[in-house]
mmCIF file of C-alpha atoms in Angstrom:
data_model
loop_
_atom_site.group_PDB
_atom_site.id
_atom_site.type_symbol
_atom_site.label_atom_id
_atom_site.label_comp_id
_atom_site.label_asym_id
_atom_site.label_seq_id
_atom_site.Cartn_x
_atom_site.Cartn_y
_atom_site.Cartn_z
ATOM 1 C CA UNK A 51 -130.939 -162.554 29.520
ATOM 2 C CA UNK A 52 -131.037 -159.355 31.682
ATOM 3 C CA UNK A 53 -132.593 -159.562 34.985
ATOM 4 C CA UNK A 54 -134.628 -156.908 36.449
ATOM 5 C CA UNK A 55 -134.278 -156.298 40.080
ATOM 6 C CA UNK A 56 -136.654 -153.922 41.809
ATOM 7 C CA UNK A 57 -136.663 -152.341 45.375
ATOM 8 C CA UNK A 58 -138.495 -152.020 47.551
ATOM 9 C CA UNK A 59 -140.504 -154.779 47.367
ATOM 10 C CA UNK A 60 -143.004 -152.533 49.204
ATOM 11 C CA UNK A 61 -143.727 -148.730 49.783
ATOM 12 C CA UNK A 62 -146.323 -147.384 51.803
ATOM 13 C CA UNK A 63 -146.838 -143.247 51.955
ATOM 14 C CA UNK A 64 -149.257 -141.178 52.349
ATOM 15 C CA UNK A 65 -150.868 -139.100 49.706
ATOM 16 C CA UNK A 66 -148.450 -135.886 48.494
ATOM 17 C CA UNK A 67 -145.642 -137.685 49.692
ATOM 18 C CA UNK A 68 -142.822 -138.739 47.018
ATOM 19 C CA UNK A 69 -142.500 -142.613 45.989
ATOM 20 C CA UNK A 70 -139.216 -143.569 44.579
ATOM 21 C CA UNK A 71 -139.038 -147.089 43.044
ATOM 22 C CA UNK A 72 -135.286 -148.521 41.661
ATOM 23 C CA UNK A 73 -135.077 -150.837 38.929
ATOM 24 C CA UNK A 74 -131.824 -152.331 38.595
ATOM 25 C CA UNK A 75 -130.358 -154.260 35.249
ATOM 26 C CA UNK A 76 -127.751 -157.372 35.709
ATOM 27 C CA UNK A 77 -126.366 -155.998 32.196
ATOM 28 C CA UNK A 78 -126.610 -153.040 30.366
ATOM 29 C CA UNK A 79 -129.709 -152.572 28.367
ATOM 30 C CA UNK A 80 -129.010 -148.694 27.722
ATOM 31 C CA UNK A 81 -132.369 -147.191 27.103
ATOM 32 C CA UNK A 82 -134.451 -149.854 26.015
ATOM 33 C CA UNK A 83 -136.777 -149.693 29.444
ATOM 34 C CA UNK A 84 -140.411 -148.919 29.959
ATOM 35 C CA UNK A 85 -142.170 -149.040 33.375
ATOM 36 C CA UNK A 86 -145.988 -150.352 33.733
ATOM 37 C CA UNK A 87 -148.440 -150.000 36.456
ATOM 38 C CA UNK A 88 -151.445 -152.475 37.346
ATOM 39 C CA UNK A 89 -153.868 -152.574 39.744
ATOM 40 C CA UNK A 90 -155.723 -155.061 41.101
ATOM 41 C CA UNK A 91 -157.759 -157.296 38.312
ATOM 42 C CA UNK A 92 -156.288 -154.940 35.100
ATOM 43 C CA UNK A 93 -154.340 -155.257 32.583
ATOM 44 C CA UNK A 94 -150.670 -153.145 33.292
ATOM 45 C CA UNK A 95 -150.850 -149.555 31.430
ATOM 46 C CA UNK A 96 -147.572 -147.885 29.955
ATOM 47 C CA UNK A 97 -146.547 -145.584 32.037
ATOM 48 C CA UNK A 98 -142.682 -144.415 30.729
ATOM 49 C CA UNK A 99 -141.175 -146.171 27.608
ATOM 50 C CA UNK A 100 -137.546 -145.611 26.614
ATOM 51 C CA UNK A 101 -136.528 -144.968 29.950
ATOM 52 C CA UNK A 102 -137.822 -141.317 30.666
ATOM 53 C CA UNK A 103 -140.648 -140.586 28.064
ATOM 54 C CA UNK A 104 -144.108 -140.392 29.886
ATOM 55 C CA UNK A 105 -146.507 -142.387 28.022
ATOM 56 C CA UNK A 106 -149.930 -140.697 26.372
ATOM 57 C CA UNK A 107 -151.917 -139.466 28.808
ATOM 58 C CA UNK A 108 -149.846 -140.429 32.099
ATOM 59 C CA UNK A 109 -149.956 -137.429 34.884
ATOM 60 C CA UNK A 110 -146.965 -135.261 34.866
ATOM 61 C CA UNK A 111 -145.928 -135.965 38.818
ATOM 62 C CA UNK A 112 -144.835 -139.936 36.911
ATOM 63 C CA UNK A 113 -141.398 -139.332 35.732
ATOM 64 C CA UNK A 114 -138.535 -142.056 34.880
ATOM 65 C CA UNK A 115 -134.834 -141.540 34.858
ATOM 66 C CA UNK A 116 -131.738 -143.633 34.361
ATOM 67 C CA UNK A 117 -129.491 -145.870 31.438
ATOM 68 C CA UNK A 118 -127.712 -148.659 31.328
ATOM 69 C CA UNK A 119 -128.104 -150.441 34.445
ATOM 70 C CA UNK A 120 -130.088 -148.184 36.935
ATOM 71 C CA UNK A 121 -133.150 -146.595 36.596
ATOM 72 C CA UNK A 122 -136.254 -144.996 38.870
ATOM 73 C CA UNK A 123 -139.519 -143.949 38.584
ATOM 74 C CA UNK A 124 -140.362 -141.217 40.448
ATOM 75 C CA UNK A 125 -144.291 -140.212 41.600
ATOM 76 C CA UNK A 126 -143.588 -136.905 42.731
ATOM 77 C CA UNK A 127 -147.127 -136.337 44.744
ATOM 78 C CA UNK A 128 -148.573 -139.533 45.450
ATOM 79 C CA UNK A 129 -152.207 -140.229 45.173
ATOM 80 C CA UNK A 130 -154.790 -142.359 46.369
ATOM 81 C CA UNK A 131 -155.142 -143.652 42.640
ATOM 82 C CA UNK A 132 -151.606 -144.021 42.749
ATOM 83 C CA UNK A 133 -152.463 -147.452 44.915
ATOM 84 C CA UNK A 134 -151.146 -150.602 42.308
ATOM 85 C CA UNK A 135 -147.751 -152.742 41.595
ATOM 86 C CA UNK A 136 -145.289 -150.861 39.443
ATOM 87 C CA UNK A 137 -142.919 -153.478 37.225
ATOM 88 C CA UNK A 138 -140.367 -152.455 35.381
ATOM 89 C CA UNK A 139 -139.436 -153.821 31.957
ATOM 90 C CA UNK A 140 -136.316 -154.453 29.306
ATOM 91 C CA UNK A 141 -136.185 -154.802 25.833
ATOM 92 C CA UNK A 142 -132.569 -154.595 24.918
ATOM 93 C CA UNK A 143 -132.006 -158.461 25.432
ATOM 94 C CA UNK A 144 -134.873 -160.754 24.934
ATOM 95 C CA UNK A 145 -137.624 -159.246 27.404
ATOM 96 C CA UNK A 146 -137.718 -159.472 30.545
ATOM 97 C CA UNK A 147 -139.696 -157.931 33.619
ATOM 98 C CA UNK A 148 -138.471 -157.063 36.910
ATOM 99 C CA UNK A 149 -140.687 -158.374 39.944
ATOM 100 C CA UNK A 150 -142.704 -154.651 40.842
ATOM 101 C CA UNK A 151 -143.106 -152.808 43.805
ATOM 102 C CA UNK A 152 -146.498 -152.731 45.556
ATOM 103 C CA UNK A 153 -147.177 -149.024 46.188
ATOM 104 C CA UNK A 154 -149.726 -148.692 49.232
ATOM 105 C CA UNK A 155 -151.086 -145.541 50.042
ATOM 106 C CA UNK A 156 -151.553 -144.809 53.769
ATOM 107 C CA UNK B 116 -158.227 -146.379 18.788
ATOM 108 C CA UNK B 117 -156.420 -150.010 19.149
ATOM 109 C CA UNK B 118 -157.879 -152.396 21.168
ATOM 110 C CA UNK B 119 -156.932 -156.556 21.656
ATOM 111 C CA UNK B 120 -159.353 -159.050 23.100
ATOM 112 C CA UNK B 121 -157.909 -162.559 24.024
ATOM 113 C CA UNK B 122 -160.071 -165.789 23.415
ATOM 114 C CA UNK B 123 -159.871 -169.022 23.866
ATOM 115 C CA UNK B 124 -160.834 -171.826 26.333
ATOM 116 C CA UNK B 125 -160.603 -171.372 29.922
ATOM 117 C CA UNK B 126 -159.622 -174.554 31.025
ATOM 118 C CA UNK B 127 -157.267 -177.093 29.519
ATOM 119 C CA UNK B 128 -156.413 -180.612 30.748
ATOM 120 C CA UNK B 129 -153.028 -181.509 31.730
ATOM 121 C CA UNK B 130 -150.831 -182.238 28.927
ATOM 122 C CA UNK B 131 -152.873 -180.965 26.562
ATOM 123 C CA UNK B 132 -152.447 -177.994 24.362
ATOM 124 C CA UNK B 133 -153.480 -174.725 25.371
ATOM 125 C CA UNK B 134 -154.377 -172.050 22.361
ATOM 126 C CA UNK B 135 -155.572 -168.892 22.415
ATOM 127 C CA UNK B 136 -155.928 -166.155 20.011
ATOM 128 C CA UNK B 137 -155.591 -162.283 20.161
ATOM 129 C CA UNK B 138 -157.907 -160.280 17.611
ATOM 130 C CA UNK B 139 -156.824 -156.203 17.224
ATOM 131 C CA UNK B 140 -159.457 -153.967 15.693
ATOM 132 C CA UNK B 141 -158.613 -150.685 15.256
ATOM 133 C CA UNK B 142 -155.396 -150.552 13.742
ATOM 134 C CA UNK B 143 -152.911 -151.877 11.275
ATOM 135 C CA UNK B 144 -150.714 -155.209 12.640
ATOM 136 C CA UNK B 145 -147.531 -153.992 10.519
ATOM 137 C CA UNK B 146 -144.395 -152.521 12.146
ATOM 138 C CA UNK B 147 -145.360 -153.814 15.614
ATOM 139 C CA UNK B 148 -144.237 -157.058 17.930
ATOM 140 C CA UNK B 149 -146.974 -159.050 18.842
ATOM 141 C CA UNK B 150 -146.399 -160.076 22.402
ATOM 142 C CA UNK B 151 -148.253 -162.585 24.471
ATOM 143 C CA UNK B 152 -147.593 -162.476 28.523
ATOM 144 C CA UNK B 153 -148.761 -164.065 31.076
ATOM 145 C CA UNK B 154 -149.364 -163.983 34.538
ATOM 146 C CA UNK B 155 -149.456 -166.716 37.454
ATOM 147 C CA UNK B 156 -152.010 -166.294 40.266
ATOM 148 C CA UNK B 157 -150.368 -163.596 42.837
ATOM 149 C CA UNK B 158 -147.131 -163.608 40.990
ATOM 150 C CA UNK B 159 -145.588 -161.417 38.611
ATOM 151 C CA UNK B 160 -145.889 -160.729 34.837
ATOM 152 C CA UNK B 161 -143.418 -163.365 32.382
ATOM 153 C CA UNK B 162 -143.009 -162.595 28.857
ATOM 154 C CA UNK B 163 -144.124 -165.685 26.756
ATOM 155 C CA UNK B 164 -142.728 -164.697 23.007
ATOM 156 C CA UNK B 165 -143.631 -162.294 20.057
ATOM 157 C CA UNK B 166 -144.195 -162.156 16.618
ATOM 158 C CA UNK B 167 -143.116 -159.120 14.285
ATOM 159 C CA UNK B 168 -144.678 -159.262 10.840
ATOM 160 C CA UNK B 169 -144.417 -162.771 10.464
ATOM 161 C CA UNK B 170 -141.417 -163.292 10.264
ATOM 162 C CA UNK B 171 -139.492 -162.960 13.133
ATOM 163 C CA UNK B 172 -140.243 -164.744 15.934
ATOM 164 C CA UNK B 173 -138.653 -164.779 19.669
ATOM 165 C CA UNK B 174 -139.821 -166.868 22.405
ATOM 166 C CA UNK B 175 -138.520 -167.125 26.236
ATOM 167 C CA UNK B 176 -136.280 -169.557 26.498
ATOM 168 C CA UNK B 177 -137.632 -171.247 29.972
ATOM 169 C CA UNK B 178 -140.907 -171.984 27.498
ATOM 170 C CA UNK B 179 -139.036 -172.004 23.661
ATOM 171 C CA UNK B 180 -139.631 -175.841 23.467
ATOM 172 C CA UNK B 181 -143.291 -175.894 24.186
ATOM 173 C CA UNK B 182 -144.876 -172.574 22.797
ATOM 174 C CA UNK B 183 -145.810 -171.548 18.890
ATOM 175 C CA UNK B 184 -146.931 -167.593 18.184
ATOM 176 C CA UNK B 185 -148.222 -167.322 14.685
ATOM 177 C CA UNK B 186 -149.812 -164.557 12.710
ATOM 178 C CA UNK B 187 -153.001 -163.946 10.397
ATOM 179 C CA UNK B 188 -153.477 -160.721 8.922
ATOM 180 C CA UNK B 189 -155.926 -161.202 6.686
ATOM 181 C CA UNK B 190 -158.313 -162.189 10.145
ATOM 182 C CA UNK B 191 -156.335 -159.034 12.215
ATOM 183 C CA UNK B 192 -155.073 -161.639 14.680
ATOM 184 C CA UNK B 193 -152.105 -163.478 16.055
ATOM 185 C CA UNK B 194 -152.366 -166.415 18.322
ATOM 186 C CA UNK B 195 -150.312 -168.619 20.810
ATOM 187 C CA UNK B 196 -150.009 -172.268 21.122
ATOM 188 C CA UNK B 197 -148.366 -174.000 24.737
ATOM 189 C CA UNK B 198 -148.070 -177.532 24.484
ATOM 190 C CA UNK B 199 -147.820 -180.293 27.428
ATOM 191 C CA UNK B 200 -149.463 -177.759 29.874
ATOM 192 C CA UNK B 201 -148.911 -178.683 33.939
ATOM 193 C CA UNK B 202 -150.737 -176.463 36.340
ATOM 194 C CA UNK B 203 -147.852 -174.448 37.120
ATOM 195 C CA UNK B 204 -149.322 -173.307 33.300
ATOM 196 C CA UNK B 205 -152.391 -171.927 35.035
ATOM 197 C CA UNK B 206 -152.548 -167.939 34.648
ATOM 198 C CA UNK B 207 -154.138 -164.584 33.451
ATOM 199 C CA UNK B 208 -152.876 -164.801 29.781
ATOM 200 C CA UNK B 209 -152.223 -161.197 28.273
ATOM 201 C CA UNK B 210 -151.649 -159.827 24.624
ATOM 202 C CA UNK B 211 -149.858 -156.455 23.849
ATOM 203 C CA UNK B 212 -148.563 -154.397 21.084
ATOM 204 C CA UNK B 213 -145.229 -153.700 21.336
ATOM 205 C CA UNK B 214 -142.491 -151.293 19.354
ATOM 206 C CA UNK B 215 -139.425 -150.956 18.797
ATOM 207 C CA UNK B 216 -138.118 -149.123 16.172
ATOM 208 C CA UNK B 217 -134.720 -148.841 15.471
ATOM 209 C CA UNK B 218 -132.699 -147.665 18.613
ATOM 210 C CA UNK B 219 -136.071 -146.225 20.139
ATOM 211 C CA UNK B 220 -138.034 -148.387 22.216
ATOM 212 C CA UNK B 221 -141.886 -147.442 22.722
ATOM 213 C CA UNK B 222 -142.664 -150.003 25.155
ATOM 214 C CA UNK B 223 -145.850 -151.707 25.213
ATOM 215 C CA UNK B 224 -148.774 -149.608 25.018
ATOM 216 C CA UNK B 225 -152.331 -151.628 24.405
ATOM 217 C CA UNK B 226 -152.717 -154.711 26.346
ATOM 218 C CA UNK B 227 -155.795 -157.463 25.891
ATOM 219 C CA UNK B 228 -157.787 -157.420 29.364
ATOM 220 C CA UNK B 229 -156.377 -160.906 29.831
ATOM 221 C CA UNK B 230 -158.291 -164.314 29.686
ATOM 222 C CA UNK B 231 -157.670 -166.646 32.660
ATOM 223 C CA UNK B 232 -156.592 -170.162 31.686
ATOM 224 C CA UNK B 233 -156.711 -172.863 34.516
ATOM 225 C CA UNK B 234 -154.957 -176.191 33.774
ATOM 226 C CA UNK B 235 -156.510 -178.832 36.012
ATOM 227 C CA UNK B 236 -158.630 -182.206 35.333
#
């Protein structure tokens, strides 16, 4: 089982700054990761899949980078809709989510 | 466009069984993993198991002994069964379509709203 480690546990910006949220793998799981985001009382909506493929309809400033055991996703103009917990997720060895990151916008 | 609604009782007694059942309109269930999740109060999101086509099944193994995903696609639905529940069982339950196809993964991208099953007396 790969555990997903995420940092920070908490970001707060302001709106147009950049967020930059780390998702880190105990074991490789190449490209097999997608990141979510959920707010409060919703279901989580695909944001990236495969590590760095924006999901349909996601804004362009949500990008994801990384393989193997370190990724980010990068909001390169926060927001205020940006608010929610961003988890990060792994498919190459069972599945497995990594804790999130609470984005807070100032 | 592809949309999953969970259903199923919203409170269950302790030790019980808790079932629930995800119907998908909208779409075809072949070539996809049918994934339930689920999430405690304040806590974070923990993959429960999936089904791909019927026949291949994975489970987490924290919950392997205790859960059963099956799959009816002749009703469009798949549905999960949790055995000898304890509260720590109580949380938003979530289904998703998930793919995976061959080296590419797609992640998942249509999630049920979530039904919220309490396990109390």
């Amino acid at each position: 089982e790969s555990v997903l480690t995420q940092s920070p546990a908490t970001l707060s910006l302001s709106p147009g700054e950049r967020a930059t949220l780390s998702c880190r793998a105990s074991q490789s799981v190449s490209s097999y990761l997608a990141w979510y985001q959920q707010k409060p009382g919703q279901a989580p909506r695909l944001l990236i899949y495969a590590a760095s493929n924006r999901a349909t309809g996601i804004p362009a400033r949500f990008s994801g980078s990384g393989s193997g055991t370190d990724f980010t996703l990068t909001i390169s103009s926060l927001e205020p809709e940006d608010s929610a917990v961003y988890y990060c997720q792994q498919r190459s060895n069972w599945l497995t989510f990594g804790g999130g990151t609470k984005v807070e916008i100032k | 466009q592809v949309q999953l609604q969970e259903s199923g009782p919203g409170l269950v007694k302790p030790s019980e069984t808790l079932s629930l059942t995800c119907t998908v309109s909208g779409g075809s269930m072949s070539g996809y993993y049918w994934t339930w999740i689920r999430q405690p109060p304040g806590k974070g999101l923990e993959w429960i198991g999936y089904i791909y086509d019927g026949a291949g099944i994975n489970y987490n193994p924290s919950l392997r002994s205790r859960v059963t995903i099956s799959l009816d696609t002749s009703k469009n639905q798949f549905s999960l069964r949790l055995s000898s529940v304890t509260p720590a069982d109580t949380a938003v339950y979530h289904c998703a379509r998930d793919l995976l196809h061959g080296d590419f993964y797609y992640g998942m991208d249509v999630w049920g709203p979530g039904t919220t099953v309490t396990v109390s007396s």
